[in-house]
Amino acid sequence: MNRADQISNALEAAFSPQHLEVIDESESHRGHAGYQEGGQSHFRVVIRAPIFGEMSRVARHRAIHAALGADLVGQIHALALDVAG
């Protein structure tokens, strides 16, 4: 399973989002720090779930990182988050 699928599965299980997009933006970072041949290093996540409605921005990001787990987060160079309730 690739990292995009791992991210998607973890977030689906943790938050049951109404909307979820996991976009691999790695190719647009070719030549930059953290780029890995074959991609799977730079991601943008767009997620909408009611649980995020009452959380601060920092709490939302912490919740997502916790749901992904330290191992998966450690394999990703960049993770851009667009989170709303």
N, CA, C and O atoms as a Maestro MAE file, in Angstrom:
{
 s_m_m2io_version
 :::
 2.0.0
}

f_m_ct {
 s_m_title
 :::
 protein
 m_atom[340] {
  # First column is atom index #
  i_m_mmod_type
  r_m_x_coord
  r_m_y_coord
  r_m_z_coord
  i_m_residue_number
  s_m_chain_name
  s_m_pdb_residue_name
  s_m_pdb_atom_name
  i_m_atomic_number
  :::
  1 25 0.850 -1.180 0.000 1 A "MET " " N  " 7
  2 3 0.000 0.000 0.000 1 A "MET " " CA " 6
  3 2 0.894 1.241 0.000 1 A "MET " " C  " 6
  4 15 1.861 1.316 0.759 1 A "MET " " O  " 8
  5 25 0.569 2.206 -0.848 2 A "ASN " " N  " 7
  6 3 1.380 3.421 -0.898 2 A "ASN " " CA " 6
  7 2 0.998 4.371 0.239 2 A "ASN " " C  " 6
  8 15 -0.006 4.169 0.922 2 A "ASN " " O  " 8
  9 25 1.804 5.396 0.427 3 A "ARG " " N  " 7
  10 3 1.581 6.318 1.550 3 A "ARG " " CA " 6
  11 2 0.270 7.079 1.436 3 A "ARG " " C  " 6
  12 15 -0.390 7.321 2.446 3 A "ARG " " O  " 8
  13 25 -0.116 7.457 0.232 4 A "ALA " " N  " 7
  14 3 -1.387 8.177 0.060 4 A "ALA " " CA " 6
  15 2 -2.540 7.308 0.560 4 A "ALA " " C  " 6
  16 15 -3.446 7.805 1.229 4 A "ALA " " O  " 8
  17 25 -2.509 6.029 0.243 5 A "ASP " " N  " 7
  18 3 -3.551 5.113 0.714 5 A "ASP " " CA " 6
  19 2 -3.491 4.948 2.233 5 A "ASP " " C  " 6
  20 15 -4.527 4.893 2.895 5 A "ASP " " O  " 8
  21 25 -2.288 4.871 2.777 6 A "GLN " " N  " 7
  22 3 -2.138 4.762 4.233 6 A "GLN " " CA " 6
  23 2 -2.726 5.984 4.928 6 A "GLN " " C  " 6
  24 15 -3.433 5.859 5.928 6 A "GLN " " O  " 8
  25 25 -2.431 7.166 4.392 7 A "ILE " " N  " 7
  26 3 -2.957 8.409 4.959 7 A "ILE " " CA " 6
  27 2 -4.484 8.397 4.886 7 A "ILE " " C  " 6
  28 15 -5.161 8.671 5.877 7 A "ILE " " O  " 8
  29 25 -5.012 8.083 3.726 8 A "SER " " N  " 7
  30 3 -6.452 8.063 3.531 8 A "SER " " CA " 6
  31 2 -7.134 7.071 4.476 8 A "SER " " C  " 6
  32 15 -8.134 7.407 5.112 8 A "SER " " O  " 8
  33 25 -6.605 5.868 4.568 9 A "ASN " " N  " 7
  34 3 -7.200 4.847 5.436 9 A "ASN " " CA " 6
  35 2 -7.185 5.265 6.901 9 A "ASN " " C  " 6
  36 15 -8.169 5.069 7.614 9 A "ASN " " O  " 8
  37 25 -6.074 5.839 7.352 10 A "ALA " " N  " 7
  38 3 -5.957 6.258 8.754 10 A "ALA " " CA " 6
  39 2 -6.944 7.377 9.080 10 A "ALA " " C  " 6
  40 15 -7.579 7.365 10.134 10 A "ALA " " O  " 8
  41 25 -7.067 8.342 8.173 11 A "LEU " " N  " 7
  42 3 -7.967 9.471 8.417 11 A "LEU " " CA " 6
  43 2 -9.431 9.063 8.315 11 A "LEU " " C  " 6
  44 15 -10.261 9.560 9.075 11 A "LEU " " O  " 8
  45 25 -9.757 8.174 7.397 12 A "GLU " " N  " 7
  46 3 -11.127 7.645 7.294 12 A "GLU " " CA " 6
  47 2 -11.508 6.940 8.593 12 A "GLU " " C  " 6
  48 15 -12.597 7.153 9.126 12 A "GLU " " O  " 8
  49 25 -10.608 6.104 9.096 13 A "ALA " " N  " 7
  50 3 -10.892 5.337 10.309 13 A "ALA " " CA " 6
  51 2 -11.034 6.232 11.532 13 A "ALA " " C  " 6
  52 15 -11.882 5.981 12.389 13 A "ALA " " O  " 8
  53 25 -10.218 7.266 11.621 14 A "ALA " " N  " 7
  54 3 -10.210 8.123 12.809 14 A "ALA " " CA " 6
  55 2 -11.332 9.150 12.832 14 A "ALA " " C  " 6
  56 15 -11.850 9.467 13.903 14 A "ALA " " O  " 8
  57 25 -11.721 9.682 11.662 15 A "PHE " " N  " 7
  58 3 -12.618 10.839 11.647 15 A "PHE " " CA " 6
  59 2 -13.909 10.658 10.842 15 A "PHE " " C  " 6
  60 15 -14.786 11.519 10.913 15 A "PHE " " O  " 8
  61 25 -14.053 9.593 10.097 16 A "SER " " N  " 7
  62 3 -15.231 9.392 9.232 16 A "SER " " CA " 6
  63 2 -15.604 10.688 8.508 16 A "SER " " C  " 6
  64 15 -16.722 11.180 8.654 16 A "SER " " O  " 8
  65 25 -14.679 11.235 7.735 17 A "PRO " " N  " 7
  66 3 -14.918 12.546 7.118 17 A "PRO " " CA " 6
  67 2 -16.019 12.531 6.070 17 A "PRO " " C  " 6
  68 15 -16.292 11.517 5.428 17 A "PRO " " O  " 8
  69 25 -16.640 13.693 5.922 18 A "GLN " " N  " 7
  70 3 -17.633 13.897 4.870 18 A "GLN " " CA " 6
  71 2 -16.931 14.090 3.527 18 A "GLN " " C  " 6
  72 15 -17.476 13.773 2.469 18 A "GLN " " O  " 8
  73 25 -15.713 14.614 3.597 19 A "HIS " " N  " 7
  74 3 -14.910 14.855 2.396 19 A "HIS " " CA " 6
  75 2 -13.444 14.616 2.747 19 A "HIS " " C  " 6
  76 15 -12.971 15.066 3.790 19 A "HIS " " O  " 8
  77 25 -12.730 13.911 1.879 20 A "LEU " " N  " 7
  78 3 -11.308 13.662 2.093 20 A "LEU " " CA " 6
  79 2 -10.601 13.561 0.756 20 A "LEU " " C  " 6
  80 15 -11.001 12.790 -0.117 20 A "LEU " " O  " 8
  81 25 -9.548 14.346 0.605 21 A "GLU " " N  " 7
  82 3 -8.668 14.268 -0.557 21 A "GLU " " CA " 6
  83 2 -7.241 14.152 -0.040 21 A "GLU " " C  " 6
  84 15 -6.831 14.920 0.830 21 A "GLU " " O  " 8
  85 25 -6.496 13.213 -0.562 22 A "VAL " " N  " 7
  86 3 -5.077 13.088 -0.256 22 A "VAL " " CA " 6
  87 2 -4.351 13.234 -1.588 22 A "VAL " " C  " 6
  88 15 -4.457 12.380 -2.468 22 A "VAL " " O  " 8
  89 25 -3.623 14.317 -1.718 23 A "ILE " " N  " 7
  90 3 -2.994 14.677 -2.986 23 A "ILE " " CA " 6
  91 2 -1.478 14.570 -2.841 23 A "ILE " " C  " 6
  92 15 -0.880 15.213 -1.978 23 A "ILE " " O  " 8
  93 25 -0.865 13.752 -3.696 24 A "ASP " " N  " 7
  94 3 0.590 13.615 -3.700 24 A "ASP " " CA " 6
  95 2 1.159 14.740 -4.561 24 A "ASP " " C  " 6
  96 15 1.032 14.725 -5.786 24 A "ASP " " O  " 8
  97 25 1.785 15.711 -3.907 25 A "GLU " " N  " 7
  98 3 2.361 16.868 -4.609 25 A "GLU " " CA " 6
  99 2 3.870 16.727 -4.785 25 A "GLU " " C  " 6
  100 15 4.552 17.708 -5.083 25 A "GLU " " O  " 8
  101 25 4.389 15.535 -4.607 26 A "SER " " N  " 7
  102 3 5.832 15.305 -4.609 26 A "SER " " CA " 6
  103 2 6.507 15.766 -5.887 26 A "SER " " C  " 6
  104 15 7.571 16.384 -5.839 26 A "SER " " O  " 8
  105 25 5.906 15.475 -7.023 27 A "GLU " " N  " 7
  106 3 6.558 15.790 -8.300 27 A "GLU " " CA " 6
  107 2 6.818 17.289 -8.448 27 A "GLU " " C  " 6
  108 15 7.800 17.683 -9.077 27 A "GLU " " O  " 8
  109 25 5.966 18.116 -7.887 28 A "SER " " N  " 7
  110 3 6.181 19.569 -7.992 28 A "SER " " CA " 6
  111 2 7.319 20.037 -7.084 28 A "SER " " C  " 6
  112 15 7.696 21.208 -7.120 28 A "SER " " O  " 8
  113 25 7.864 19.136 -6.275 29 A "HIS " " N  " 7
  114 3 8.974 19.473 -5.379 29 A "HIS " " CA " 6
  115 2 10.278 18.828 -5.829 29 A "HIS " " C  " 6
  116 15 11.250 18.809 -5.074 29 A "HIS " " O  " 8
  117 25 10.311 18.304 -7.040 30 A "ARG " " N  " 7
  118 3 11.533 17.688 -7.584 30 A "ARG " " CA " 6
  119 2 12.681 18.685 -7.483 30 A "ARG " " C  " 6
  120 15 12.552 19.840 -7.889 30 A "ARG " " O  " 8
  121 25 13.786 18.235 -6.946 31 A "GLY " " N  " 7
  122 3 14.967 19.085 -6.800 31 A "GLY " " CA " 6
  123 2 15.012 19.836 -5.480 31 A "GLY " " C  " 6
  124 15 16.024 20.465 -5.170 31 A "GLY " " O  " 8
  125 25 13.953 19.787 -4.704 32 A "HIS " " N  " 7
  126 3 13.906 20.457 -3.406 32 A "HIS " " CA " 6
  127 2 14.243 19.469 -2.293 32 A "HIS " " C  " 6
  128 15 14.265 18.256 -2.505 32 A "HIS " " O  " 8
  129 25 14.499 20.000 -1.127 33 A "ALA " " N  " 7
  130 3 14.818 19.166 0.037 33 A "ALA " " CA " 6
  131 2 13.686 18.182 0.306 33 A "ALA " " C  " 6
  132 15 12.511 18.538 0.223 33 A "ALA " " O  " 8
  133 25 14.044 16.964 0.624 34 A "GLY " " N  " 7
  134 3 13.074 15.956 1.008 34 A "GLY " " CA " 6
  135 2 12.437 15.206 -0.143 34 A "GLY " " C  " 6
  136 15 11.712 14.236 0.078 34 A "GLY " " O  " 8
  137 25 12.696 15.639 -1.376 35 A "TYR " " N  " 7
  138 3 12.116 14.943 -2.521 35 A "TYR " " CA " 6
  139 2 12.690 13.539 -2.599 35 A "TYR " " C  " 6
  140 15 13.895 13.342 -2.436 35 A "TYR " " O  " 8
  141 25 11.831 12.569 -2.848 36 A "GLN " " N  " 7
  142 3 12.253 11.182 -3.024 36 A "GLN " " CA " 6
  143 2 11.860 10.732 -4.418 36 A "GLN " " C  " 6
  144 15 10.737 10.974 -4.858 36 A "GLN " " O  " 8
  145 25 12.768 10.086 -5.106 37 A "GLU " " N  " 7
  146 3 12.449 9.554 -6.428 37 A "GLU " " CA " 6
  147 2 11.239 8.631 -6.309 37 A "GLU " " C  " 6
  148 15 11.203 7.765 -5.436 37 A "GLU " " O  " 8
  149 25 10.267 8.811 -7.168 38 A "GLY " " N  " 7
  150 3 9.055 8.009 -7.117 38 A "GLY " " CA " 6
  151 2 7.939 8.669 -6.328 38 A "GLY " " C  " 6
  152 15 6.838 8.124 -6.253 38 A "GLY " " O  " 8
  153 25 8.193 9.821 -5.743 39 A "GLY " " N  " 7
  154 3 7.159 10.557 -5.023 39 A "GLY " " CA " 6
  155 2 6.923 10.035 -3.627 39 A "GLY " " C  " 6
  156 15 7.818 9.468 -3.000 39 A "GLY " " O  " 8
  157 25 5.693 10.232 -3.136 40 A "GLN " " N  " 7
  158 3 5.289 9.776 -1.810 40 A "GLN " " CA " 6
  159 2 6.012 10.512 -0.678 40 A "GLN " " C  " 6
  160 15 6.221 9.944 0.394 40 A "GLN " " O  " 8
  161 25 6.393 11.773 -0.910 41 A "SER " " N  " 7
  162 3 7.113 12.533 0.124 41 A "SER " " CA " 6
  163 2 6.417 13.838 0.516 41 A "SER " " C  " 6
  164 15 6.598 14.314 1.637 41 A "SER " " O  " 8
  165 25 5.635 14.417 -0.375 42 A "HIS " " N  " 7
  166 3 4.963 15.694 -0.136 42 A "HIS " " CA " 6
  167 2 3.461 15.529 -0.405 42 A "HIS " " C  " 6
  168 15 3.058 15.166 -1.510 42 A "HIS " " O  " 8
  169 25 2.650 15.795 0.608 43 A "PHE " " N  " 7
  170 3 1.210 15.584 0.469 43 A "PHE " " CA " 6
  171 2 0.415 16.802 0.913 43 A "PHE " " C  " 6
  172 15 0.838 17.566 1.781 43 A "PHE " " O  " 8
  173 25 -0.752 16.962 0.292 44 A "ARG " " N  " 7
  174 3 -1.749 17.941 0.709 44 A "ARG " " CA " 6
  175 2 -2.997 17.142 1.055 44 A "ARG " " C  " 6
  176 15 -3.452 16.314 0.265 44 A "ARG " " O  " 8
  177 25 -3.551 17.395 2.244 45 A "VAL " " N  " 7
  178 3 -4.765 16.717 2.688 45 A "VAL " " CA " 6
  179 2 -5.857 17.757 2.864 45 A "VAL " " C  " 6
  180 15 -5.674 18.756 3.559 45 A "VAL " " O  " 8
  181 25 -6.997 17.511 2.225 46 A "VAL " " N  " 7
  182 3 -8.197 18.328 2.401 46 A "VAL " " CA " 6
  183 2 -9.200 17.422 3.096 46 A "VAL " " C  " 6
  184 15 -9.597 16.391 2.553 46 A "VAL " " O  " 8
  185 25 -9.604 17.806 4.290 47 A "ILE " " N  " 7
  186 3 -10.504 16.963 5.068 47 A "ILE " " CA " 6
  187 2 -11.582 17.809 5.728 47 A "ILE " " C  " 6
  188 15 -11.313 18.879 6.273 47 A "ILE " " O  " 8
  189 25 -12.819 17.299 5.664 48 A "ARG " " N  " 7
  190 3 -13.965 17.943 6.296 48 A "ARG " " CA " 6
  191 2 -14.667 16.902 7.161 48 A "ARG " " C  " 6
  192 15 -15.118 15.873 6.657 48 A "ARG " " O  " 8
  193 25 -14.758 17.166 8.450 49 A "ALA " " N  " 7
  194 3 -15.425 16.261 9.384 49 A "ALA " " CA " 6
  195 2 -15.996 17.078 10.534 49 A "ALA " " C  " 6
  196 15 -15.346 18.011 11.005 49 A "ALA " " O  " 8
  197 25 -17.184 16.751 10.989 50 A "PRO " " N  " 7
  198 3 -17.811 17.504 12.074 50 A "PRO " " CA " 6
  199 2 -16.949 17.610 13.332 50 A "PRO " " C  " 6
  200 15 -16.999 18.627 14.024 50 A "PRO " " O  " 8
  201 25 -16.177 16.600 13.632 51 A "ILE " " N  " 7
  202 3 -15.361 16.609 14.844 51 A "ILE " " CA " 6
  203 2 -14.407 17.803 14.896 51 A "ILE " " C  " 6
  204 15 -14.045 18.259 15.981 51 A "ILE " " O  " 8
  205 25 -14.003 18.307 13.742 52 A "PHE " " N  " 7
  206 3 -13.051 19.416 13.707 52 A "PHE " " CA " 6
  207 2 -13.700 20.771 13.995 52 A "PHE " " C  " 6
  208 15 -12.999 21.752 14.245 52 A "PHE " " O  " 8
  209 25 -15.020 20.829 13.963 53 A "GLY " " N  " 7
  210 3 -15.732 22.090 14.129 53 A "GLY " " CA " 6
  211 2 -15.434 22.818 15.419 53 A "GLY " " C  " 6
  212 15 -15.391 24.049 15.439 53 A "GLY " " O  " 8
  213 25 -15.228 22.087 16.491 54 A "GLU " " N  " 7
  214 3 -15.007 22.717 17.795 54 A "GLU " " CA " 6
  215 2 -13.535 22.787 18.184 54 A "GLU " " C  " 6
  216 15 -13.207 23.243 19.280 54 A "GLU " " O  " 8
  217 25 -12.661 22.348 17.314 55 A "MET " " N  " 7
  218 3 -11.222 22.329 17.629 55 A "MET " " CA " 6
  219 2 -10.522 23.575 17.108 55 A "MET " " C  " 6
  220 15 -10.923 24.156 16.100 55 A "MET " " O  " 8
  221 25 -9.477 23.972 17.808 56 A "SER " " N  " 7
  222 3 -8.618 25.044 17.305 56 A "SER " " CA " 6
  223 2 -7.785 24.485 16.154 56 A "SER " " C  " 6
  224 15 -7.719 23.271 15.957 56 A "SER " " O  " 8
  225 25 -7.165 25.356 15.415 57 A "ARG " " N  " 7
  226 3 -6.303 24.942 14.296 57 A "ARG " " CA " 6
  227 2 -5.202 24.007 14.784 57 A "ARG " " C  " 6
  228 15 -4.930 22.984 14.155 57 A "ARG " " O  " 8
  229 25 -4.580 24.347 15.881 58 A "VAL " " N  " 7
  230 3 -3.500 23.520 16.429 58 A "VAL " " CA " 6
  231 2 -4.033 22.153 16.857 58 A "VAL " " C  " 6
  232 15 -3.392 21.134 16.603 58 A "VAL " " O  " 8
  233 25 -5.182 22.123 17.494 59 A "ALA " " N  " 7
  234 3 -5.778 20.857 17.928 59 A "ALA " " CA " 6
  235 2 -6.131 19.982 16.731 59 A "ALA " " C  " 6
  236 15 -5.975 18.763 16.792 59 A "ALA " " O  " 8
  237 25 -6.601 20.583 15.650 60 A "ARG " " N  " 7
  238 3 -6.909 19.825 14.430 60 A "ARG " " CA " 6
  239 2 -5.660 19.156 13.880 60 A "ARG " " C  " 6
  240 15 -5.671 17.971 13.546 60 A "ARG " " O  " 8
  241 25 -4.587 19.924 13.791 61 A "HIS " " N  " 7
  242 3 -3.339 19.388 13.255 61 A "HIS " " CA " 6
  243 2 -2.784 18.292 14.161 61 A "HIS " " C  " 6
  244 15 -2.295 17.273 13.673 61 A "HIS " " O  " 8
  245 25 -2.855 18.492 15.457 62 A "ARG " " N  " 7
  246 3 -2.389 17.463 16.388 62 A "ARG " " CA " 6
  247 2 -3.207 16.185 16.254 62 A "ARG " " C  " 6
  248 15 -2.655 15.086 16.294 62 A "ARG " " O  " 8
  249 25 -4.516 16.324 16.098 63 A "ALA " " N  " 7
  250 3 -5.393 15.162 15.958 63 A "ALA " " CA " 6
  251 2 -5.065 14.383 14.687 63 A "ALA " " C  " 6
  252 15 -5.059 13.152 14.696 63 A "ALA " " O  " 8
  253 25 -4.800 15.081 13.618 64 A "ILE " " N  " 7
  254 3 -4.445 14.411 12.361 64 A "ILE " " CA " 6
  255 2 -3.111 13.700 12.490 64 A "ILE " " C  " 6
  256 15 -2.976 12.550 12.071 64 A "ILE " " O  " 8
  257 25 -2.131 14.371 13.062 65 A "HIS " " N  " 7
  258 3 -0.818 13.733 13.249 65 A "HIS " " CA " 6
  259 2 -0.935 12.506 14.141 65 A "HIS " " C  " 6
  260 15 -0.288 11.492 13.879 65 A "HIS " " O  " 8
  261 25 -1.742 12.580 15.184 66 A "ALA " " N  " 7
  262 3 -1.937 11.436 16.078 66 A "ALA " " CA " 6
  263 2 -2.612 10.291 15.331 66 A "ALA " " C  " 6
  264 15 -2.241 9.132 15.515 66 A "ALA " " O  " 8
  265 25 -3.586 10.595 14.502 67 A "ALA " " N  " 7
  266 3 -4.287 9.565 13.740 67 A "ALA " " CA " 6
  267 2 -3.363 8.881 12.738 67 A "ALA " " C  " 6
  268 15 -3.486 7.681 12.496 67 A "ALA " " O  " 8
  269 25 -2.447 9.636 12.161 68 A "LEU " " N  " 7
  270 3 -1.506 9.056 11.203 68 A "LEU " " CA " 6
  271 2 -0.438 8.220 11.889 68 A "LEU " " C  " 6
  272 15 0.025 7.219 11.341 68 A "LEU " " O  " 8
  273 25 -0.050 8.631 13.083 69 A "GLY " " N  " 7
  274 3 0.972 7.909 13.830 69 A "GLY " " CA " 6
  275 2 2.371 8.389 13.494 69 A "GLY " " C  " 6
  276 15 2.636 8.863 12.389 69 A "GLY " " O  " 8
  277 25 3.248 8.259 14.453 70 A "ALA " " N  " 7
  278 3 4.619 8.756 14.319 70 A "ALA " " CA " 6
  279 2 5.373 8.086 13.180 70 A "ALA " " C  " 6
  280 15 6.166 8.734 12.497 70 A "ALA " " O  " 8
  281 25 5.135 6.799 12.969 71 A "ASP " " N  " 7
  282 3 5.861 6.074 11.919 71 A "ASP " " CA " 6
  283 2 5.538 6.633 10.532 71 A "ASP " " C  " 6
  284 15 6.445 6.910 9.746 71 A "ASP " " O  " 8
  285 25 4.254 6.796 10.233 72 A "LEU " " N  " 7
  286 3 3.856 7.315 8.927 72 A "LEU " " CA " 6
  287 2 4.253 8.776 8.777 72 A "LEU " " C  " 6
  288 15 4.761 9.167 7.726 72 A "LEU " " O  " 8
  289 25 4.035 9.579 9.790 73 A "VAL " " N  " 7
  290 3 4.422 10.996 9.730 73 A "VAL " " CA " 6
  291 2 5.930 11.117 9.490 73 A "VAL " " C  " 6
  292 15 6.374 12.011 8.771 73 A "VAL " " O  " 8
  293 25 6.711 10.225 10.087 74 A "GLY " " N  " 7
  294 3 8.157 10.241 9.913 74 A "GLY " " CA " 6
  295 2 8.612 9.917 8.499 74 A "GLY " " C  " 6
  296 15 9.741 10.236 8.125 74 A "GLY " " O  " 8
  297 25 7.752 9.289 7.711 75 A "GLN " " N  " 7
  298 3 8.088 8.935 6.332 75 A "GLN " " CA " 6
  299 2 7.727 10.035 5.337 75 A "GLN " " C  " 6
  300 15 8.072 9.953 4.158 75 A "GLN " " O  " 8
  301 25 7.038 11.055 5.816 76 A "ILE " " N  " 7
  302 3 6.564 12.142 4.954 76 A "ILE " " CA " 6
  303 2 7.420 13.378 5.204 76 A "ILE " " C  " 6
  304 15 7.642 13.773 6.349 76 A "ILE " " O  " 8
  305 25 7.897 13.981 4.116 77 A "HIS " " N  " 7
  306 3 8.706 15.190 4.276 77 A "HIS " " CA " 6
  307 2 7.825 16.424 4.528 77 A "HIS " " C  " 6
  308 15 8.168 17.272 5.351 77 A "HIS " " O  " 8
  309 25 6.699 16.522 3.826 78 A "ALA " " N  " 7
  310 3 5.835 17.707 3.961 78 A "ALA " " CA " 6
  311 2 4.375 17.265 3.933 78 A "ALA " " C  " 6
  312 15 3.975 16.435 3.116 78 A "ALA " " O  " 8
  313 25 3.589 17.840 4.844 79 A "LEU " " N  " 7
  314 3 2.170 17.529 4.934 79 A "LEU " " CA " 6
  315 2 1.407 18.836 5.120 79 A "LEU " " C  " 6
  316 15 1.410 19.422 6.202 79 A "LEU " " O  " 8
  317 25 0.751 19.285 4.045 80 A "ALA " " N  " 7
  318 3 -0.058 20.505 4.091 80 A "ALA " " CA " 6
  319 2 -1.485 20.094 4.422 80 A "ALA " " C  " 6
  320 15 -2.029 19.179 3.804 80 A "ALA " " O  " 8
  321 25 -2.094 20.767 5.396 81 A "LEU " " N  " 7
  322 3 -3.434 20.391 5.861 81 A "LEU " " CA " 6
  323 2 -4.435 21.521 5.634 81 A "LEU " " C  " 6
  324 15 -4.188 22.674 5.987 81 A "LEU " " O  " 8
  325 25 -5.562 21.165 5.041 82 A "ASP " " N  " 7
  326 3 -6.711 22.062 4.883 82 A "ASP " " CA " 6
  327 2 -7.850 21.351 5.618 82 A "ASP " " C  " 6
  328 15 -8.474 20.436 5.082 82 A "ASP " " O  " 8
  329 25 -8.110 21.788 6.854 83 A "VAL " " N  " 7
  330 3 -9.021 21.081 7.755 83 A "VAL " " CA " 6
  331 2 -10.173 22.001 8.156 83 A "VAL " " C  " 6
  332 15 -9.969 23.171 8.481 83 A "VAL " " O  " 8
  333 25 -11.388 21.448 8.125 84 A "ALA " " N  " 7
  334 3 -12.552 22.213 8.585 84 A "ALA " " CA " 6
  335 2 -13.603 21.253 9.124 84 A "ALA " " C  " 6
  336 15 -13.616 20.063 8.809 84 A "ALA " " O  " 8
  337 25 -14.483 21.812 9.949 85 A "GLY " " N  " 7
  338 3 -15.564 21.024 10.539 85 A "GLY " " CA " 6
  339 2 -16.790 21.010 9.687 85 A "GLY " " C  " 6
  340 15 -17.787 20.387 10.052 85 A "GLY " " O  " 8
  :::
 }
 m_bond[339] {
  # First column is bond index #
  i_m_from
  i_m_to
  i_m_order
  :::
  1 1 2 1
  2 2 3 1
  3 3 4 2
  4 3 5 1
  5 5 6 1
  6 6 7 1
  7 7 8 2
  8 7 9 1
  9 9 10 1
  10 10 11 1
  11 11 12 2
  12 11 13 1
  13 13 14 1
  14 14 15 1
  15 15 16 2
  16 15 17 1
  17 17 18 1
  18 18 19 1
  19 19 20 2
  20 19 21 1
  21 21 22 1
  22 22 23 1
  23 23 24 2
  24 23 25 1
  25 25 26 1
  26 26 27 1
  27 27 28 2
  28 27 29 1
  29 29 30 1
  30 30 31 1
  31 31 32 2
  32 31 33 1
  33 33 34 1
  34 34 35 1
  35 35 36 2
  36 35 37 1
  37 37 38 1
  38 38 39 1
  39 39 40 2
  40 39 41 1
  41 41 42 1
  42 42 43 1
  43 43 44 2
  44 43 45 1
  45 45 46 1
  46 46 47 1
  47 47 48 2
  48 47 49 1
  49 49 50 1
  50 50 51 1
  51 51 52 2
  52 51 53 1
  53 53 54 1
  54 54 55 1
  55 55 56 2
  56 55 57 1
  57 57 58 1
  58 58 59 1
  59 59 60 2
  60 59 61 1
  61 61 62 1
  62 62 63 1
  63 63 64 2
  64 63 65 1
  65 65 66 1
  66 66 67 1
  67 67 68 2
  68 67 69 1
  69 69 70 1
  70 70 71 1
  71 71 72 2
  72 71 73 1
  73 73 74 1
  74 74 75 1
  75 75 76 2
  76 75 77 1
  77 77 78 1
  78 78 79 1
  79 79 80 2
  80 79 81 1
  81 81 82 1
  82 82 83 1
  83 83 84 2
  84 83 85 1
  85 85 86 1
  86 86 87 1
  87 87 88 2
  88 87 89 1
  89 89 90 1
  90 90 91 1
  91 91 92 2
  92 91 93 1
  93 93 94 1
  94 94 95 1
  95 95 96 2
  96 95 97 1
  97 97 98 1
  98 98 99 1
  99 99 100 2
  100 99 101 1
  101 101 102 1
  102 102 103 1
  103 103 104 2
  104 103 105 1
  105 105 106 1
  106 106 107 1
  107 107 108 2
  108 107 109 1
  109 109 110 1
  110 110 111 1
  111 111 112 2
  112 111 113 1
  113 113 114 1
  114 114 115 1
  115 115 116 2
  116 115 117 1
  117 117 118 1
  118 118 119 1
  119 119 120 2
  120 119 121 1
  121 121 122 1
  122 122 123 1
  123 123 124 2
  124 123 125 1
  125 125 126 1
  126 126 127 1
  127 127 128 2
  128 127 129 1
  129 129 130 1
  130 130 131 1
  131 131 132 2
  132 131 133 1
  133 133 134 1
  134 134 135 1
  135 135 136 2
  136 135 137 1
  137 137 138 1
  138 138 139 1
  139 139 140 2
  140 139 141 1
  141 141 142 1
  142 142 143 1
  143 143 144 2
  144 143 145 1
  145 145 146 1
  146 146 147 1
  147 147 148 2
  148 147 149 1
  149 149 150 1
  150 150 151 1
  151 151 152 2
  152 151 153 1
  153 153 154 1
  154 154 155 1
  155 155 156 2
  156 155 157 1
  157 157 158 1
  158 158 159 1
  159 159 160 2
  160 159 161 1
  161 161 162 1
  162 162 163 1
  163 163 164 2
  164 163 165 1
  165 165 166 1
  166 166 167 1
  167 167 168 2
  168 167 169 1
  169 169 170 1
  170 170 171 1
  171 171 172 2
  172 171 173 1
  173 173 174 1
  174 174 175 1
  175 175 176 2
  176 175 177 1
  177 177 178 1
  178 178 179 1
  179 179 180 2
  180 179 181 1
  181 181 182 1
  182 182 183 1
  183 183 184 2
  184 183 185 1
  185 185 186 1
  186 186 187 1
  187 187 188 2
  188 187 189 1
  189 189 190 1
  190 190 191 1
  191 191 192 2
  192 191 193 1
  193 193 194 1
  194 194 195 1
  195 195 196 2
  196 195 197 1
  197 197 198 1
  198 198 199 1
  199 199 200 2
  200 199 201 1
  201 201 202 1
  202 202 203 1
  203 203 204 2
  204 203 205 1
  205 205 206 1
  206 206 207 1
  207 207 208 2
  208 207 209 1
  209 209 210 1
  210 210 211 1
  211 211 212 2
  212 211 213 1
  213 213 214 1
  214 214 215 1
  215 215 216 2
  216 215 217 1
  217 217 218 1
  218 218 219 1
  219 219 220 2
  220 219 221 1
  221 221 222 1
  222 222 223 1
  223 223 224 2
  224 223 225 1
  225 225 226 1
  226 226 227 1
  227 227 228 2
  228 227 229 1
  229 229 230 1
  230 230 231 1
  231 231 232 2
  232 231 233 1
  233 233 234 1
  234 234 235 1
  235 235 236 2
  236 235 237 1
  237 237 238 1
  238 238 239 1
  239 239 240 2
  240 239 241 1
  241 241 242 1
  242 242 243 1
  243 243 244 2
  244 243 245 1
  245 245 246 1
  246 246 247 1
  247 247 248 2
  248 247 249 1
  249 249 250 1
  250 250 251 1
  251 251 252 2
  252 251 253 1
  253 253 254 1
  254 254 255 1
  255 255 256 2
  256 255 257 1
  257 257 258 1
  258 258 259 1
  259 259 260 2
  260 259 261 1
  261 261 262 1
  262 262 263 1
  263 263 264 2
  264 263 265 1
  265 265 266 1
  266 266 267 1
  267 267 268 2
  268 267 269 1
  269 269 270 1
  270 270 271 1
  271 271 272 2
  272 271 273 1
  273 273 274 1
  274 274 275 1
  275 275 276 2
  276 275 277 1
  277 277 278 1
  278 278 279 1
  279 279 280 2
  280 279 281 1
  281 281 282 1
  282 282 283 1
  283 283 284 2
  284 283 285 1
  285 285 286 1
  286 286 287 1
  287 287 288 2
  288 287 289 1
  289 289 290 1
  290 290 291 1
  291 291 292 2
  292 291 293 1
  293 293 294 1
  294 294 295 1
  295 295 296 2
  296 295 297 1
  297 297 298 1
  298 298 299 1
  299 299 300 2
  300 299 301 1
  301 301 302 1
  302 302 303 1
  303 303 304 2
  304 303 305 1
  305 305 306 1
  306 306 307 1
  307 307 308 2
  308 307 309 1
  309 309 310 1
  310 310 311 1
  311 311 312 2
  312 311 313 1
  313 313 314 1
  314 314 315 1
  315 315 316 2
  316 315 317 1
  317 317 318 1
  318 318 319 1
  319 319 320 2
  320 319 321 1
  321 321 322 1
  322 322 323 1
  323 323 324 2
  324 323 325 1
  325 325 326 1
  326 326 327 1
  327 327 328 2
  328 327 329 1
  329 329 330 1
  330 330 331 1
  331 331 332 2
  332 331 333 1
  333 333 334 1
  334 334 335 1
  335 335 336 2
  336 335 337 1
  337 337 338 1
  338 338 339 1
  339 339 340 2
  :::
 }
}
